[in-house]
Short mmCIF file of C-alpha atoms in Angstrom, two decimals:
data_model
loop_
_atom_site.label_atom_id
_atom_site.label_comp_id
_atom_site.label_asym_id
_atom_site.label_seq_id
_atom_site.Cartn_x
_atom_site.Cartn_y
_atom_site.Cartn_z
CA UNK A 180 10.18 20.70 -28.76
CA UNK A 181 11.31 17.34 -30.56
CA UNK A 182 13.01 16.02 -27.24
CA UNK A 183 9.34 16.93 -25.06
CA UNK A 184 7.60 15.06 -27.85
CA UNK A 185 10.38 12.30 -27.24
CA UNK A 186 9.92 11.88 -23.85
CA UNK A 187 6.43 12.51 -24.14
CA UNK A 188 6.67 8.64 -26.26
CA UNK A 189 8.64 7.29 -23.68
CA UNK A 190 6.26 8.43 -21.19
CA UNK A 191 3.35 6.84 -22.73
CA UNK A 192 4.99 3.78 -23.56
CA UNK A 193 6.07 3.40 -20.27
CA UNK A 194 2.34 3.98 -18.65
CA UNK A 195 0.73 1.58 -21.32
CA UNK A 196 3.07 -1.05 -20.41
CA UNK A 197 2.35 -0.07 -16.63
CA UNK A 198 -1.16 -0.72 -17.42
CA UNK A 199 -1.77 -3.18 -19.42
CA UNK A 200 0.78 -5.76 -18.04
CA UNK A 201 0.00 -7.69 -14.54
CA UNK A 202 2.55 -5.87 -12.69
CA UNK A 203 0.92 -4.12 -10.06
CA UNK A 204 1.62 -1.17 -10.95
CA UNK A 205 -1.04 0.66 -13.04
CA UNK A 206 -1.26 3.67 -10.66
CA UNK A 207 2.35 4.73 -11.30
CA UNK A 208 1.39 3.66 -15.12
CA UNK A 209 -2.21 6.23 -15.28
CA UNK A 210 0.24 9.09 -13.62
CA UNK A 211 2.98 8.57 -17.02
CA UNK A 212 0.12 9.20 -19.38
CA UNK A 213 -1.31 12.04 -18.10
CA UNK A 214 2.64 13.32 -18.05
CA UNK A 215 2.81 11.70 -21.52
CA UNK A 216 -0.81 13.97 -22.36
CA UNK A 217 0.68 16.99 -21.08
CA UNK A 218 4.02 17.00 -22.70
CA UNK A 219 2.12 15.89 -26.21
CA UNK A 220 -0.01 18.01 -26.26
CA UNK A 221 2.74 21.06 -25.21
CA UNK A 222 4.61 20.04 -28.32
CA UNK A 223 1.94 20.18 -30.46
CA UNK A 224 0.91 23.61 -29.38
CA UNK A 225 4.56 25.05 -29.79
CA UNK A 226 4.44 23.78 -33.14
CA UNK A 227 2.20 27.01 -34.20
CA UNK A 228 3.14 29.27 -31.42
CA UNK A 229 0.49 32.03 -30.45
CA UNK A 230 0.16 34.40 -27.51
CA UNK A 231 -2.78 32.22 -26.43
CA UNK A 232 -1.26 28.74 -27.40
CA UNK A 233 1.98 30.05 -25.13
CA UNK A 234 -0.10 31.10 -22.49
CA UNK A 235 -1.73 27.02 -22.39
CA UNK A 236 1.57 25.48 -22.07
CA UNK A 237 2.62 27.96 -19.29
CA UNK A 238 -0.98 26.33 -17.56
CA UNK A 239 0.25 22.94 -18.04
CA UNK A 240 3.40 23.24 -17.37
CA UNK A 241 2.68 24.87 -13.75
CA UNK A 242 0.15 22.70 -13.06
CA UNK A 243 1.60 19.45 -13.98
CA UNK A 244 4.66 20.82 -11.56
CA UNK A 245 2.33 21.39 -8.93
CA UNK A 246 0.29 18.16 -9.12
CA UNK A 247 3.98 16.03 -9.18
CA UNK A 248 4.99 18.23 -5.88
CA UNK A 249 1.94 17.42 -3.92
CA UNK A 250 1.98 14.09 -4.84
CA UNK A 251 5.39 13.60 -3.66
CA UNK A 252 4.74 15.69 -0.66
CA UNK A 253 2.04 13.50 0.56
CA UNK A 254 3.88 10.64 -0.48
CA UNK A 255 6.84 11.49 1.84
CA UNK A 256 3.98 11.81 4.68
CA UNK A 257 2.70 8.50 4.22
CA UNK A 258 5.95 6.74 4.25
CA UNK A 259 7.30 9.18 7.56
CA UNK A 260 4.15 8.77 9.34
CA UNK A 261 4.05 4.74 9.34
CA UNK A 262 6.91 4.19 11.26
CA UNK A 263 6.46 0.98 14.09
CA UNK A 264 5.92 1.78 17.87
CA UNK A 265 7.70 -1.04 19.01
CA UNK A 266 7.67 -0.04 22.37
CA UNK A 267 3.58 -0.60 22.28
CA UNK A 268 3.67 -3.39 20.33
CA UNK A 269 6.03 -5.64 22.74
CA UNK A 270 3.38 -5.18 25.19
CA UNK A 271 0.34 -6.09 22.80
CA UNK A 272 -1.13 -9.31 23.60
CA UNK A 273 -2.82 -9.85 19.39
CA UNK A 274 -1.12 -8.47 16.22
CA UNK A 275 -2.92 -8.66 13.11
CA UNK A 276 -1.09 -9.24 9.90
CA UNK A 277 -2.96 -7.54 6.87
CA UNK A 278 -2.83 -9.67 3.44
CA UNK A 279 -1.33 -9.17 0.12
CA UNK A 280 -1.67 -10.74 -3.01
CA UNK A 281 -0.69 -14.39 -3.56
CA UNK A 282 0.77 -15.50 -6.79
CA UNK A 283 -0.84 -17.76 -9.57
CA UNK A 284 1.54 -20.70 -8.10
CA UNK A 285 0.13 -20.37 -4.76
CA UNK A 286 3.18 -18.18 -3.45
CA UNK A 287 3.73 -15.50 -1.71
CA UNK A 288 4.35 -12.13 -3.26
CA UNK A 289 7.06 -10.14 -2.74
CA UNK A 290 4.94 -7.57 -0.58
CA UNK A 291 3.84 -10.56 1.33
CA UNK A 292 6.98 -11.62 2.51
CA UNK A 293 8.08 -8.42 3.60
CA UNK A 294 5.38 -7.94 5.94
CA UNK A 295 6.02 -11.95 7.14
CA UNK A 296 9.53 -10.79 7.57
CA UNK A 297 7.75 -8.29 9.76
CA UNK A 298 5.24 -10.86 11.35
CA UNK A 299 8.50 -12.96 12.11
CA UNK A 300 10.43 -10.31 13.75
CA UNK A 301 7.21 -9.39 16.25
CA UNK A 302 6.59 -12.87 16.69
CA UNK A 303 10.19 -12.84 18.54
CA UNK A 304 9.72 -9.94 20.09
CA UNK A 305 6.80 -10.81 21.45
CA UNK A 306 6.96 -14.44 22.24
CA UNK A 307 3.35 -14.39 24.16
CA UNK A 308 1.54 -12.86 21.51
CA UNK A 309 -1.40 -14.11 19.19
CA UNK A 310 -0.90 -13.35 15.49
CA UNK A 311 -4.22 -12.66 13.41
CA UNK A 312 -3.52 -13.77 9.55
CA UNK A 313 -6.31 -11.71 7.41
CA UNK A 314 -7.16 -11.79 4.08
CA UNK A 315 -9.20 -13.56 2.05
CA UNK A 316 -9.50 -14.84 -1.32
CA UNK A 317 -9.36 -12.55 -4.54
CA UNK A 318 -10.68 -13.90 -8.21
CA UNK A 319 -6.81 -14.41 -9.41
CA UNK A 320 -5.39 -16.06 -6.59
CA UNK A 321 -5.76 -19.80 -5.78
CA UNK A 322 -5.74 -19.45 -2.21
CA UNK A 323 -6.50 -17.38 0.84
CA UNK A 324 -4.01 -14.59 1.61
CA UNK A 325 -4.35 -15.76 5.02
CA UNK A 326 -3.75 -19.62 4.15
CA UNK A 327 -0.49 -18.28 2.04
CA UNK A 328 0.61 -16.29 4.62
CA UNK A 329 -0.38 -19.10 7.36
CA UNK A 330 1.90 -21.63 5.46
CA UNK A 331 4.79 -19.70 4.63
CA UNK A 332 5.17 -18.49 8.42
CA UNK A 333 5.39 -21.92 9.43
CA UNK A 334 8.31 -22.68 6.53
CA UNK A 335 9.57 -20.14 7.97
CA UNK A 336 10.04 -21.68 11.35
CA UNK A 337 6.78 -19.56 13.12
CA UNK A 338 5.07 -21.68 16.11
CA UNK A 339 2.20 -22.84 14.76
CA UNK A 340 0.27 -22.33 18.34
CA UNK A 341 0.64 -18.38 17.68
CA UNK A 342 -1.41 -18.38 13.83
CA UNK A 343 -5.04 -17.63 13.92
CA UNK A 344 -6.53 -17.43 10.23
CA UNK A 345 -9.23 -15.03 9.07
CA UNK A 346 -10.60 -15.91 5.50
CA UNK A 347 -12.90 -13.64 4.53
CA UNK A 348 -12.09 -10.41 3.96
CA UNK A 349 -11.11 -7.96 1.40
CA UNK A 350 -10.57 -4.61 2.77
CA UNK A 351 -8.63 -3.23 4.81
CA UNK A 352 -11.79 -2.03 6.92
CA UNK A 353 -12.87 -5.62 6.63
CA UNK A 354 -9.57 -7.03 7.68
CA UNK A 355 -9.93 -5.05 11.01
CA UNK A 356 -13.44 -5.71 11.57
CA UNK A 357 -13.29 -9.70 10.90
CA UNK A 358 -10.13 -10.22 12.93
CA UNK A 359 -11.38 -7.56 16.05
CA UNK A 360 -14.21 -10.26 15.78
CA UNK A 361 -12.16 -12.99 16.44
CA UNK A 362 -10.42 -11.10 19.47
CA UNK A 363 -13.69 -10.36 21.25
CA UNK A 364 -14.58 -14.09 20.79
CA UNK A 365 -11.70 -15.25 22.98
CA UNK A 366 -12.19 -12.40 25.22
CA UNK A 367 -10.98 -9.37 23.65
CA UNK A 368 -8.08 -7.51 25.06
CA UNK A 369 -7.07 -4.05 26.64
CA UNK A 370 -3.84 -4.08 25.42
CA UNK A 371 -3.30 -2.56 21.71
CA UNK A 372 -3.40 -4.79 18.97
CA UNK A 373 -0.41 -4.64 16.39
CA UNK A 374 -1.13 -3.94 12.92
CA UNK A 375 1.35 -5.22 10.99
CA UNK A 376 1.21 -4.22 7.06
CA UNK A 377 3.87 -2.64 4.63
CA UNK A 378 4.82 0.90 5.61
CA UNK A 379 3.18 2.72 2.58
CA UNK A 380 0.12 1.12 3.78
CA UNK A 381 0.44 1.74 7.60
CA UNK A 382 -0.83 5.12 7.57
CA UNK A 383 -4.40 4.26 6.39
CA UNK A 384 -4.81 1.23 8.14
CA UNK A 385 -4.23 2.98 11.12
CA UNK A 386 -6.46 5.75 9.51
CA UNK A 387 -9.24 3.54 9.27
CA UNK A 388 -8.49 1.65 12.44
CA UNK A 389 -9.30 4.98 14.58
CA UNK A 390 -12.54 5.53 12.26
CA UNK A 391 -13.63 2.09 14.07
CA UNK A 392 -12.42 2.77 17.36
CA UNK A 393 -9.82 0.18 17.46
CA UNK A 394 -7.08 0.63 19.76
CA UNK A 395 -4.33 -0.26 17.16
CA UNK A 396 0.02 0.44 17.26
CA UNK A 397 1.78 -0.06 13.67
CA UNK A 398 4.73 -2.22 12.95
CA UNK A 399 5.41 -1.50 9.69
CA UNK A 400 7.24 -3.83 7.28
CA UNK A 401 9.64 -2.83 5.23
CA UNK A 402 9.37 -3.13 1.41
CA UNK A 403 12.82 -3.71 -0.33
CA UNK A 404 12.24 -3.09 -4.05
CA UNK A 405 12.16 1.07 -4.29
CA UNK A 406 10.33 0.81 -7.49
CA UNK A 407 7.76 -1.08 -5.86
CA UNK A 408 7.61 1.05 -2.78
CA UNK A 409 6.92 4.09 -5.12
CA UNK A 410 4.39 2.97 -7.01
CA UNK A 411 2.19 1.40 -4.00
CA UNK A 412 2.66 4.69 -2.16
CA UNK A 413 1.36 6.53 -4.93
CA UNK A 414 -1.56 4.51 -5.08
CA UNK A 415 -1.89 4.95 -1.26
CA UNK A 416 -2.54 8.85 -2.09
CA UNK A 417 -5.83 8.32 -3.30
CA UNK A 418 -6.80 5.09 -1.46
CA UNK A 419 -6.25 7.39 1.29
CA UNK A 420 -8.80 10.10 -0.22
CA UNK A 421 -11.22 7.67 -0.88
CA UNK A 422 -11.03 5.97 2.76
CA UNK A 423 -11.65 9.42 4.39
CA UNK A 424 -14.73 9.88 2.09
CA UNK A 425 -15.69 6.89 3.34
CA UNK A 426 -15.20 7.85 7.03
CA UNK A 427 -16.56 11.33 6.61
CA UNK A 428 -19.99 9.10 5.32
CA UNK A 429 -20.34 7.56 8.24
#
């Protein structure tokens, strides 16, 4: 039981850093201290073992099993299940580029510029297409998401013709709504509209799209850190939950 109580401090060390420090990852960090909780508190029941005291870690140990497959089950269904439909989106005459966060220097994060890389690769494909930037500005950032996303397309060579910016929103439900808005106002489109975002991430925004009755085909951007990947998908399980709550109030 001394190496479950070890890992059990690595665990929670881990989380708290996960947490407390401005990495984006305090999902992945909440998840290693309810590990940490379980394997603690395991170690401190087999210290005094009993019938009943045996029969609690058996519990936790089963259910903290079960919780870690389901996770990673619906994990692996949310990465599978936002794969791009390029076919569609060659013949879409808008794409919309959903925001990340910018950093404090005014840069683009990493998750950013994968899903320009993205935005750059459609724009090519799809030389006749419109591309929606959306996302406004959060309390930490110093600019729009769309205004960092608008100027790094263009150092990265993007026409400038092709960028339309949308600067206030800050959902993903908003995102859609705003930039539909701006569609309509230059007379909409029957054609579907490209949603460009990172692939953990595809699968809700196209979630949410249907909830508004957008006619919407993913092109999903890949996102080239794995640690990063797994911790934003993770976070996608319940922001997932929450947005079908959401719909289901509707």
């Amino acid at each position: 039981m001394k190496k479950l109580a070890v890992f059990a401090a690595l665990f929670g060390a881990a989380g708290i850093v996960m947490v407390i420090l401005p990495l984006h990852m305090q999902m992945t960090g909440l998840v290693l201290l309810l590990l940490a909780a379980v394997m603690g508190l395991s170690a401190i029941l087999w210290r005094h073992p009993t019938k009943l005291r045996q029969k609690l870690i058996q519990i936790m140990a089963v259910a903290a099993a079960t919780g870690v497959v389901v996770l990673m089950s619906v994990m692996n269904i949310i990465t599978t299940s936002g794969q791009s439909d390029w076919d569609r989106a060659e013949t879409s005459e808008y794409a919309v580029v959903l925001g990340a966060a910018v950093n404090v220097t005014g840069g683009p994060s990493r998750i950013m510029r994968n899903r320009l890389a993205a935005a750059m690769e459609f724009m090519e494909r799809n030389p006749h297409a419109l591309v929606i930037l959306s996302g406004g500005q959060g309390g930490d950032e110093p600019k729009t998401e769309a205004k960092c996303m608008y100027d790094t397309l263009l150092s990265m060579g993007a026409d400038e013709s092709r960028l339309l910016l949308e600067e206030q929103s800050h959902t993903t439900r908003e995102n859609l709504l705003s930039s539909y808005a701006i569609i309509e106002s230059m007379g909409g489109t029957e054609k579907p509209i490209a949603l460009i975002t990172s692939e953990f991430h595809q699968r809700r925004a196209d979630f949410i799209a249907d909830a508004l009755g957008l006619d919407t085909c993913p092109v999903s951007a890949h996102t080239d850190r794995w640690f990063y990947r797994v911790n934003y998908t993770l976070r996608e399980v319940f922001a997932f939950v929450k947005a079908m709550f959401q719909s289901g109030a509707e």
